[in-house]
XYZ file of C-alpha atoms in Angstrom:
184
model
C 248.930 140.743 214.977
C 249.566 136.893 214.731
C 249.052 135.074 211.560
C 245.413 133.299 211.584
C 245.945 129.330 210.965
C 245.300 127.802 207.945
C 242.129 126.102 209.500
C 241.095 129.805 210.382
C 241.967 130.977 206.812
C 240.084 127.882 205.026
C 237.169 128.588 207.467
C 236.342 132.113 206.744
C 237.052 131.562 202.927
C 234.105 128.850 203.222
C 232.080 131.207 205.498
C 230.700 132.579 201.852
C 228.963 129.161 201.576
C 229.418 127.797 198.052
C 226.618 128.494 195.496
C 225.197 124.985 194.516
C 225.669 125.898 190.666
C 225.806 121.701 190.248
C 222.495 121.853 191.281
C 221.249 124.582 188.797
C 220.392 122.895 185.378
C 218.835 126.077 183.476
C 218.388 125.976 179.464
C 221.228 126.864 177.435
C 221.058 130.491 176.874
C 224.036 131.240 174.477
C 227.820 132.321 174.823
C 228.416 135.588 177.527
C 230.768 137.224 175.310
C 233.360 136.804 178.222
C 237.017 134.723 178.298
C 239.060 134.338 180.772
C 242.745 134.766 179.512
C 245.734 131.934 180.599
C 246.699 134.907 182.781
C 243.622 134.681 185.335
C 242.502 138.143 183.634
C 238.638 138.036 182.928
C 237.315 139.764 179.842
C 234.088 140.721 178.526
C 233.207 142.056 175.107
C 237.413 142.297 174.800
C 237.636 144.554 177.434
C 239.187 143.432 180.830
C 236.747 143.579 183.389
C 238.249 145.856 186.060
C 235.491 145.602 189.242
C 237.072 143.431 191.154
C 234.045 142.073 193.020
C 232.170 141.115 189.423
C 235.402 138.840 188.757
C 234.550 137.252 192.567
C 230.985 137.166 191.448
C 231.249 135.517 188.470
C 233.882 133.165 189.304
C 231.116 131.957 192.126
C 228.952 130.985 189.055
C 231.365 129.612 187.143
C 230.633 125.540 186.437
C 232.505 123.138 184.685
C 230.147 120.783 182.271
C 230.563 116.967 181.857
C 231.961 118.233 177.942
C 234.388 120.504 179.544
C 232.942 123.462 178.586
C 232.961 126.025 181.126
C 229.647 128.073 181.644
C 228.365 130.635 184.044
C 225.292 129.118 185.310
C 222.490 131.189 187.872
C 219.425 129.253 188.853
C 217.085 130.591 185.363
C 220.412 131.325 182.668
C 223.536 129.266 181.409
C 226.141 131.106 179.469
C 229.551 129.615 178.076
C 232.353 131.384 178.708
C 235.923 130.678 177.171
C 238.955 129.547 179.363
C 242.183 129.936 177.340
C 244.179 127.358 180.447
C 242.651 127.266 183.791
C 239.690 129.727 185.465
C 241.891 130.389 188.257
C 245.440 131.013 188.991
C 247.183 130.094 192.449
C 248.987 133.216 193.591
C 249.804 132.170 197.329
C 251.191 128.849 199.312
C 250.137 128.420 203.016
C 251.615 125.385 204.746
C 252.185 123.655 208.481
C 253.853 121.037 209.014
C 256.594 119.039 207.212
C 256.069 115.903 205.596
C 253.365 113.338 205.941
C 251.744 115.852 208.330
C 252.089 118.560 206.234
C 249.124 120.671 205.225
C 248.547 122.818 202.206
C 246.232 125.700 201.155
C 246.105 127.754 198.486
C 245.043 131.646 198.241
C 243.764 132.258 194.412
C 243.354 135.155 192.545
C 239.714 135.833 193.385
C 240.802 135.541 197.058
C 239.417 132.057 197.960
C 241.678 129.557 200.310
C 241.423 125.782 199.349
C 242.490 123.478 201.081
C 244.988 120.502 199.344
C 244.036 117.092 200.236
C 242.160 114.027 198.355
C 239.191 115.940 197.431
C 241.416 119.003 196.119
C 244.384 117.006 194.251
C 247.613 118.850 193.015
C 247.956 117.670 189.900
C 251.664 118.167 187.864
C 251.267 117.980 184.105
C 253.511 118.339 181.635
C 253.913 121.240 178.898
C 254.727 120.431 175.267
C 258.126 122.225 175.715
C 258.874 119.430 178.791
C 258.298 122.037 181.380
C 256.249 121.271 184.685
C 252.540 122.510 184.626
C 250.865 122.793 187.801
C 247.510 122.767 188.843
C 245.018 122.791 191.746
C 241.459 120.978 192.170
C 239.129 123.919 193.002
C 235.985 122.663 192.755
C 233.766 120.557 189.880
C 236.504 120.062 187.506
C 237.952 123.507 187.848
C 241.206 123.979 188.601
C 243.430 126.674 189.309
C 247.186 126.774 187.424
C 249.450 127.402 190.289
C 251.588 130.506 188.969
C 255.452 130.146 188.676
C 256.730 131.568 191.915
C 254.271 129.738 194.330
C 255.317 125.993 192.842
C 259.063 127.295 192.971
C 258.328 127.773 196.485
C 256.439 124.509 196.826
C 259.360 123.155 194.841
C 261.586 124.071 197.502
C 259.869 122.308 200.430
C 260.190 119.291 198.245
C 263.693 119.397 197.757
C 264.324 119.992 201.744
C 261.813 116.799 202.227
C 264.251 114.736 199.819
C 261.305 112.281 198.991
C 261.058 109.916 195.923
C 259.613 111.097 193.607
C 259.805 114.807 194.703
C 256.491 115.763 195.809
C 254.381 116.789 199.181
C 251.928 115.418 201.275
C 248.863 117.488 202.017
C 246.939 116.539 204.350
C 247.445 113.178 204.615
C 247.689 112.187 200.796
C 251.028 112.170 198.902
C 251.280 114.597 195.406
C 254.013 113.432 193.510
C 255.580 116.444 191.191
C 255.977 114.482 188.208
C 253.256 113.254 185.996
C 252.742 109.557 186.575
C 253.677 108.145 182.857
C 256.969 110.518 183.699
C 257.778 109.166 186.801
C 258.816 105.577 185.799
């Protein structure tokens, strides 16, 4: 069976139309009694959650506030939730292309494909210990850490691209991998 494109892939990971949770302003309700550990694994009352289609759920509900607290927000209830590092973790790297032409998309742990580009910035921080921390735009100040393997492997295309700074291009804007006060 051929591999779908990454337009196809994008496509039918938008097909689930977004839930317009920026549009939802519902009175604070309380705390959910739910965290989502640095690992991507989603808790509730301590106790991983292990239905994987209430993680989907609930990560379609999840909204980042203007504080930067997280909440799960429906149309009548808001809820904070705790995020120990990022809500999502990138576990996959599509790409086509090379360089300026290059285009990237990312498969998370819930299973949604987004698209890197201007409105989905790759964004390289860096660690206390020095070391490179990597993260994805998902959607209304979420973002999604891109696990260890995956930026390896986006680390690589770099390196065969040889540009300066090391970084990629994503549909048609440049990421550099090193945070801008570092790359001086």
């Amino acid at each position: 069976m051929p591999r779908e494109s990454l337009a196809q892939l994008i496509a039918a990971s938008q097909a689930g139309k977004p839930l317009p949770v920026d549009q939802w302003h519902p009175a604070h309700c309380g705390h959910s009694d739910m965290r989502i550990a640095a690992d991507g694994t989603w808790f509730h009352a301590g106790t991983p959650i292990g239905r994987r289609e209430l993680v989907i759920l609930f990560s379609r509900i999840l909204r980042r506030e203007p504080d930067g607290r997280h909440v799960l927000v429906t149309p009548v209830e808001k809820l904070d939730i705790d995020v120990e590092d990022a809500p999502f973790i990138a576990v996959e790297a599509l790409t086509e292309g090379e360089g300026p032409q290059r285009r990237l998309a990312f498969r998370l742990n819930t299973d949604a494909i987004v698209p890197c580009g201007p409105d989905h910035a790759l964004d390289v921080r860096t660690a206390a210990d020095g070391t490179p921390r990597p993260y994805l735009h998902v959607r209304g100040g979420l973002m999604a850490l891109i696990n260890r393997p995956v930026f390896y492997q986006l680390a690589d295309l770099a390196l065969a691209e040889a540009a300066d700074p090391p970084g990629l291009w994503s549909d048609g804007a440049f990421f550099p991998f090193m945070p801008a006060a570092d790359a001086a």
